[in-house]
């Protein structure tokens, strides 16, 4: 489904105007989160290593990490359609797996460590949990405060102030 959403957004059956919003997202510049993840395929269920970039409520993936303004994503997940993201401990051969569920499917990813898995889950969940009308600057500020709080005073967001 995520791949089919991408094909739809990029014009395979959708008007070009619907895909133009992707031109305004600078996924190559200061992403909220970026790194290597293994992703289970939509049809074959084979695992593939991809470079993922989280930016403005969208999770893009690429074949390599050399992402710039001319890069073309291999796919995108619109996180507004996300119902849940959580650890997936029952995935065989993938110690640090997590799942992302949308109304149409559940997708599986695997990080290289428990810390990376938690960082991805938290980076995906935080914008989804923000109250309606919250700006991206406010979300980024909250993320910065939370990260400072993890090192300085546990989970207290005010600890980094």
Coordinates of N, CA and C in Angstrom, one line a residue:
X1 N 0.8 -1.2 0.0 CA 0.0 0.0 0.0 C 0.9 1.3 0.0
X2 N 1.9 1.3 0.8 CA 2.8 2.5 0.8 C 3.4 2.8 -0.5
X3 N 3.8 1.7 -1.2 CA 4.4 1.9 -2.5 C 3.3 2.3 -3.5
X4 N 2.1 1.8 -3.3 CA 1.0 2.2 -4.2 C 0.6 3.7 -3.9
X5 N 0.7 4.1 -2.7 CA 0.4 5.5 -2.4 C 1.5 6.4 -3.0
X6 N 2.7 5.9 -3.0 CA 3.8 6.7 -3.7 C 3.5 6.8 -5.2
X7 N 3.2 5.7 -5.8 CA 2.9 5.7 -7.3 C 1.7 6.7 -7.6
X8 N 0.7 6.6 -6.7 CA -0.4 7.6 -6.9 C 0.0 9.0 -6.7
X9 N 0.8 9.3 -5.7 CA 1.3 10.7 -5.5 C 2.2 11.2 -6.6
X10 N 3.0 10.3 -7.2 CA 3.9 10.7 -8.2 C 3.3 10.7 -9.6
X11 N 2.0 10.5 -9.7 CA 1.4 10.7 -11.0 C 0.9 9.4 -11.8
X12 N 1.2 8.3 -11.3 CA 0.7 7.1 -11.9 C -0.8 6.9 -11.6
X13 N -1.6 7.6 -12.4 CA -3.1 7.6 -12.1 C -3.6 8.8 -11.4
X14 N -2.7 9.7 -10.9 CA -3.1 10.9 -10.2 C -2.7 12.1 -11.0
X15 N -3.5 13.2 -10.9 CA -3.2 14.4 -11.6 C -1.8 14.9 -11.1
X16 N -1.0 15.5 -12.0 CA 0.3 16.0 -11.6 C 0.2 17.0 -10.5
X17 N -0.8 17.8 -10.4 CA -0.9 18.8 -9.4 C -0.9 18.2 -8.0
X18 N -1.5 17.0 -7.9 CA -1.5 16.3 -6.6 C -0.1 15.9 -6.1
X19 N 0.8 15.7 -7.0 CA 2.2 15.3 -6.6 C 3.1 16.5 -6.4
X20 N 2.7 17.7 -6.8 CA 3.6 18.9 -6.7 C 4.0 19.3 -5.3
X21 N 3.2 18.9 -4.3 CA 3.5 19.3 -2.9 C 4.8 18.6 -2.5
X22 N 5.2 17.5 -3.1 CA 6.4 16.8 -2.8 C 7.6 17.7 -3.2
X23 N 7.5 18.5 -4.2 CA 8.6 19.4 -4.6 C 8.9 20.4 -3.5
X24 N 8.0 20.7 -2.6 CA 8.3 21.7 -1.5 C 8.9 21.1 -0.3
X25 N 9.1 19.8 -0.2 CA 9.6 19.2 1.0 C 11.1 19.0 0.7
X26 N 11.9 19.7 1.4 CA 13.4 19.6 1.3 C 13.9 18.4 2.1
X27 N 13.6 17.2 1.6 CA 14.0 16.0 2.4 C 15.5 15.8 2.6
X28 N 16.3 16.5 1.8 CA 17.7 16.4 1.8 C 18.3 17.4 2.8
X29 N 17.5 18.3 3.4 CA 18.0 19.4 4.2 C 17.4 19.2 5.6
X30 N 18.2 19.0 6.6 CA 17.8 19.0 8.0 C 16.6 18.1 8.3
X31 N 16.7 16.8 8.0 CA 15.6 15.9 8.3 C 15.4 15.8 9.8
X32 N 14.2 15.4 10.3 CA 14.0 15.2 11.7 C 14.7 13.9 12.1
X33 N 14.8 12.9 11.2 CA 15.5 11.7 11.5 C 15.9 11.1 10.2
X34 N 17.1 10.5 10.1 CA 17.6 9.9 8.9 C 18.6 8.7 9.3
X35 N 18.5 7.7 8.5 CA 19.5 6.6 8.7 C 19.0 5.3 8.0
X36 N 19.9 4.3 8.1 CA 19.7 3.0 7.5 C 18.7 2.2 8.3
X37 N 17.7 1.6 7.5 CA 16.8 0.6 8.1 C 16.6 -0.5 7.1
X38 N 16.3 -1.7 7.6 CA 15.9 -2.8 6.7 C 14.4 -2.7 6.6
X39 N 13.9 -2.9 5.4 CA 12.5 -2.7 5.2 C 12.0 -4.0 4.5
X40 N 10.9 -4.6 5.0 CA 10.3 -5.7 4.4 C 9.5 -5.3 3.2
X41 N 9.7 -6.0 2.1 CA 9.0 -5.7 0.8 C 7.5 -5.9 0.9
X42 N 6.8 -5.1 0.1 CA 5.4 -5.1 0.1 C 4.8 -6.4 -0.5
X43 N 5.5 -7.0 -1.5 CA 4.9 -8.2 -2.1 C 5.8 -9.5 -1.8
X44 N 7.1 -9.4 -2.0 CA 7.9 -10.6 -1.8 C 8.3 -10.9 -0.4
X45 N 8.1 -9.9 0.5 CA 8.5 -10.0 1.9 C 10.0 -10.2 2.2
X46 N 10.8 -10.0 1.1 CA 12.2 -9.9 1.3 C 12.6 -8.6 2.0
X47 N 13.7 -8.7 2.7 CA 14.2 -7.5 3.4 C 15.2 -6.8 2.6
X48 N 15.1 -5.4 2.5 CA 16.0 -4.6 1.7 C 16.5 -3.5 2.6
X49 N 17.8 -3.2 2.5 CA 18.4 -2.1 3.2 C 18.2 -0.8 2.5
X50 N 17.6 0.2 3.1 CA 17.3 1.5 2.5 C 17.6 2.6 3.5
X51 N 17.9 3.8 2.9 CA 18.2 5.0 3.6 C 16.8 5.7 3.8
X52 N 16.5 5.9 5.0 CA 15.2 6.6 5.3 C 15.4 8.0 5.8
X53 N 14.5 8.9 5.4 CA 14.5 10.3 5.8 C 13.1 10.6 6.3
X54 N 13.0 11.1 7.5 CA 11.7 11.6 8.1 C 11.7 13.1 8.0
X55 N 10.7 13.7 7.3 CA 10.7 15.1 7.1 C 9.2 15.5 7.0
X56 N 8.8 16.4 7.8 CA 7.5 17.1 7.7 C 6.3 16.1 7.6
X57 N 6.3 15.0 8.4 CA 5.2 14.1 8.4 C 5.3 13.1 7.3
X58 N 6.4 13.0 6.6 CA 6.5 12.0 5.6 C 7.8 11.2 5.7
X59 N 7.7 9.9 5.5 CA 8.9 9.0 5.7 C 9.3 8.6 4.2
X60 N 10.4 9.1 3.8 CA 10.9 8.8 2.4 C 12.0 7.7 2.5
X61 N 12.1 6.9 1.5 CA 13.3 6.0 1.4 C 13.9 6.0 0.1
X62 N 15.3 5.7 0.2 CA 16.2 5.8 -1.0 C 17.1 4.6 -1.0
X63 N 17.7 4.3 -2.2 CA 18.6 3.2 -2.3 C 19.9 3.5 -1.6
X64 N 20.4 4.7 -1.6 CA 21.6 5.0 -0.9 C 21.5 6.3 -0.1
X65 N 22.5 6.6 0.7 CA 22.5 7.7 1.6 C 22.9 9.1 1.0
X66 N 23.3 9.1 -0.2 CA 23.7 10.3 -0.9 C 22.5 11.1 -1.4
X67 N 21.7 11.6 -0.5 CA 20.5 12.3 -0.8 C 20.7 13.8 -1.0
X68 N 20.3 14.3 -2.1 CA 20.4 15.8 -2.3 C 19.1 16.2 -3.0
X69 N 19.1 17.5 -3.5 CA 17.9 18.0 -4.1 C 17.5 17.3 -5.4
X70 N 18.4 16.6 -6.0 CA 18.1 15.9 -7.3 C 17.7 14.5 -7.0
X71 N 17.7 14.0 -5.8 CA 17.4 12.6 -5.5 C 15.9 12.4 -5.7
X72 N 15.6 11.2 -6.1 CA 14.2 10.8 -6.3 C 13.9 9.6 -5.3
X73 N 13.0 9.9 -4.4 CA 12.7 8.8 -3.4 C 12.2 7.6 -4.1
X74 N 12.5 6.4 -3.5 CA 12.0 5.1 -4.0 C 10.5 5.0 -3.5
X75 N 10.2 5.7 -2.4 CA 8.8 5.6 -1.8 C 8.7 6.6 -0.7
X76 N 7.4 6.7 -0.3 CA 7.1 7.6 0.8 C 5.9 7.1 1.5
X77 N 5.9 7.3 2.8 CA 4.7 7.0 3.7 C 4.2 8.3 4.3
X78 N 3.0 8.6 4.1 CA 2.4 9.8 4.7 C 1.9 9.4 6.1
X79 N 2.7 9.9 7.1 CA 2.5 9.5 8.4 C 1.1 10.0 9.0
X80 N 0.4 10.9 8.4 CA -0.9 11.3 8.8 C -1.9 10.1 8.7
X81 N -1.5 9.1 7.9 CA -2.4 7.9 7.7 C -2.0 6.8 8.7
X82 N -1.0 7.1 9.5 CA -0.5 6.1 10.5 C -1.4 5.9 11.6
X83 N -1.7 4.6 11.9 CA -2.6 4.3 13.1 C -1.8 3.9 14.3
X84 N -0.6 3.3 14.1 CA 0.2 2.9 15.2 C 1.6 2.6 14.7
X85 N 2.6 2.8 15.6 CA 4.0 2.4 15.4 C 4.5 1.9 16.7
X86 N 5.0 0.7 16.6 CA 5.5 0.0 17.9 C 6.5 -1.1 17.6
X87 N 7.1 -1.5 18.6 CA 8.1 -2.6 18.5 C 7.4 -3.8 18.0
X88 N 8.2 -4.6 17.2 CA 7.7 -5.9 16.6 C 8.6 -7.0 17.0
X89 N 8.5 -7.4 18.3 CA 9.5 -8.4 18.8 C 9.3 -9.8 18.1
X90 N 8.2 -10.1 17.6 CA 7.9 -11.4 17.0 C 8.4 -11.6 15.6
X91 N 9.1 -10.6 15.0 CA 9.6 -10.8 13.6 C 10.8 -11.6 13.6
X92 N 10.8 -12.8 12.9 CA 11.9 -13.7 12.8 C 13.1 -13.0 12.2
X93 N 14.3 -13.3 12.8 CA 15.6 -12.9 12.2 C 15.8 -11.4 12.2
X94 N 15.0 -10.6 12.9 CA 15.1 -9.2 13.0 C 15.0 -8.7 14.5
X95 N 16.1 -8.6 15.1 CA 16.1 -8.3 16.6 C 15.6 -7.0 17.0
X96 N 15.8 -5.9 16.1 CA 15.3 -4.6 16.4 C 14.3 -4.1 15.5
X97 N 13.2 -4.9 15.3 CA 12.2 -4.7 14.4 C 11.1 -3.8 15.0
X98 N 10.4 -3.0 14.1 CA 9.2 -2.3 14.6 C 8.2 -2.3 13.4
X99 N 7.0 -2.0 13.7 CA 6.0 -2.0 12.7 C 5.3 -0.6 12.7
X100 N 4.8 -0.3 11.5 CA 4.0 0.9 11.3 C 2.8 0.5 10.6
X101 N 1.6 0.8 11.2 CA 0.3 0.4 10.7 C -0.5 1.6 10.1
X102 N -1.0 1.4 8.9 CA -1.9 2.3 8.3 C -3.3 1.6 8.1
X103 N -4.3 2.2 7.7 CA -5.6 1.5 7.5 C -5.5 0.4 6.5
X104 N -4.5 0.5 5.5 CA -4.5 -0.6 4.5 C -3.5 -1.7 4.7
X105 N -2.5 -1.4 5.6 CA -1.4 -2.5 5.8 C -0.6 -2.2 7.0
X106 N 0.2 -3.2 7.3 CA 1.2 -3.1 8.4 C 2.6 -3.3 7.7
X107 N 3.5 -2.3 7.9 CA 4.8 -2.4 7.3 C 5.8 -2.7 8.4
X108 N 6.9 -3.4 8.1 CA 7.9 -3.8 9.0 C 9.3 -3.2 8.6
X109 N 10.0 -2.8 9.7 CA 11.3 -2.2 9.5 C 12.2 -2.8 10.6
X110 N 13.5 -2.7 10.4 CA 14.4 -3.2 11.4 C 15.6 -2.2 11.5
X111 N 15.9 -1.8 12.7 CA 17.1 -0.9 12.9 C 18.3 -1.8 13.3
X112 N 19.5 -1.1 13.4 CA 20.7 -1.8 13.7 C 20.9 -2.0 15.2
X113 N 20.1 -1.3 16.0 CA 20.3 -1.4 17.5 C 19.0 -1.0 18.1
X114 N 18.9 -1.3 19.4 CA 17.7 -1.0 20.2 C 17.5 0.5 20.3
X115 N 18.6 1.2 20.5 CA 18.6 2.7 20.5 C 18.1 3.3 19.2
X116 N 18.5 2.8 18.1 CA 18.1 3.3 16.8 C 16.6 3.0 16.6
X117 N 16.2 1.8 17.0 CA 14.8 1.5 16.9 C 13.9 2.4 17.7
X118 N 14.3 2.7 18.9 CA 13.5 3.6 19.8 C 13.5 5.1 19.2
X119 N 14.7 5.5 18.7 CA 14.7 6.8 18.1 C 13.8 6.9 16.9
X120 N 13.7 5.9 16.0 CA 12.8 6.0 14.9 C 11.3 6.0 15.4
X121 N 11.0 5.1 16.3 CA 9.6 5.1 16.8 C 9.2 6.4 17.4
X122 N 10.1 7.0 18.3 CA 9.8 8.2 18.9 C 9.7 9.4 17.9
X123 N 10.6 9.4 16.9 CA 10.6 10.4 15.9 C 9.3 10.4 15.0
X124 N 8.8 9.2 14.8 CA 7.5 9.0 14.0 C 6.3 9.4 14.9
X125 N 6.3 9.0 16.1 CA 5.2 9.2 17.0 C 5.0 10.6 17.4
X126 N 6.1 11.3 17.8 CA 5.9 12.6 18.3 C 5.1 13.6 17.5
X127 N 5.4 13.8 16.2 CA 4.5 14.7 15.4 C 3.1 14.2 15.3
X128 N 2.8 12.9 15.4 CA 1.5 12.4 15.3 C 0.7 12.7 16.6
X129 N 1.4 12.8 17.7 CA 0.8 13.0 19.0 C 0.6 14.5 19.3
X130 N 1.2 15.4 18.4 CA 1.1 16.8 18.7 C -0.4 17.3 18.5
X131 N -0.8 18.3 19.3 CA -2.2 18.8 19.1 C -2.4 19.4 17.7
X132 N -3.6 19.4 17.3 CA -3.9 20.0 16.0 C -3.5 21.5 16.0
X133 N -2.9 22.0 14.9 CA -2.5 23.4 14.8 C -1.0 23.6 15.3
X134 N -0.4 22.5 15.8 CA 1.0 22.7 16.2 C 1.9 22.9 15.0
X135 N 2.8 23.9 15.1 CA 3.7 24.1 13.9 C 4.9 23.2 14.0
X136 N 5.6 23.0 12.9 CA 6.7 22.2 12.8 C 7.8 22.8 13.7
X137 N 7.9 24.1 13.8 CA 8.9 24.7 14.7 C 8.6 24.3 16.2
X138 N 7.4 24.3 16.5 CA 7.0 23.9 17.9 C 7.3 22.4 18.1
X139 N 7.1 21.6 17.2 CA 7.4 20.2 17.3 C 8.9 20.0 17.4
X140 N 9.7 20.7 16.6 CA 11.2 20.6 16.6 C 11.7 21.0 18.0
X141 N 11.1 22.1 18.5 CA 11.5 22.6 19.8 C 11.2 21.6 20.9
X142 N 10.1 20.9 20.8 CA 9.7 19.9 21.8 C 10.7 18.7 21.7
X143 N 11.0 18.3 20.4 CA 12.0 17.2 20.2 C 13.3 17.6 20.9
X144 N 13.8 18.8 20.6 CA 15.1 19.2 21.2 C 15.0 19.2 22.7
X145 N 13.9 19.7 23.3 CA 13.8 19.7 24.7 C 13.8 18.2 25.3
X146 N 13.1 17.3 24.6 CA 13.0 16.0 25.1 C 14.4 15.3 25.0
X147 N 15.1 15.5 23.9 CA 16.4 14.9 23.8 C 17.4 15.5 24.8
X148 N 17.3 16.8 25.1 CA 18.1 17.3 26.2 C 17.7 16.7 27.5
X149 N 16.4 16.5 27.7 CA 15.9 15.9 29.0 C 16.4 14.5 29.2
X150 N 16.5 13.7 28.1 CA 16.9 12.3 28.2 C 18.3 12.3 28.8
X151 N 19.2 13.2 28.4 CA 20.6 13.2 28.9 C 20.7 13.9 30.2
X152 N 19.9 14.9 30.5 CA 20.2 15.7 31.7 C 19.3 15.3 32.9
X153 N 18.0 14.9 32.6 CA 17.2 14.7 33.7 C 16.1 13.7 33.4
X154 N 16.4 12.6 32.7 CA 15.4 11.6 32.4 C 14.4 12.0 31.3
X155 N 13.2 11.8 31.6 CA 12.1 12.0 30.6 C 11.5 13.3 30.7
X156 N 11.9 14.2 31.6 CA 11.2 15.5 31.9 C 11.6 16.5 30.8
X157 N 10.6 16.9 30.0 CA 10.9 17.8 28.9 C 11.4 19.2 29.4
X158 N 11.1 19.6 30.6 CA 11.5 20.9 31.1 C 13.0 20.8 31.6
X159 N 13.5 19.6 31.7 CA 14.9 19.5 32.2 C 15.9 20.1 31.4
X160 N 15.6 20.2 30.0 CA 16.6 20.8 29.1 C 16.6 22.3 29.1
X161 N 15.7 22.9 29.8 CA 15.5 24.4 29.7 C 16.5 25.1 30.6

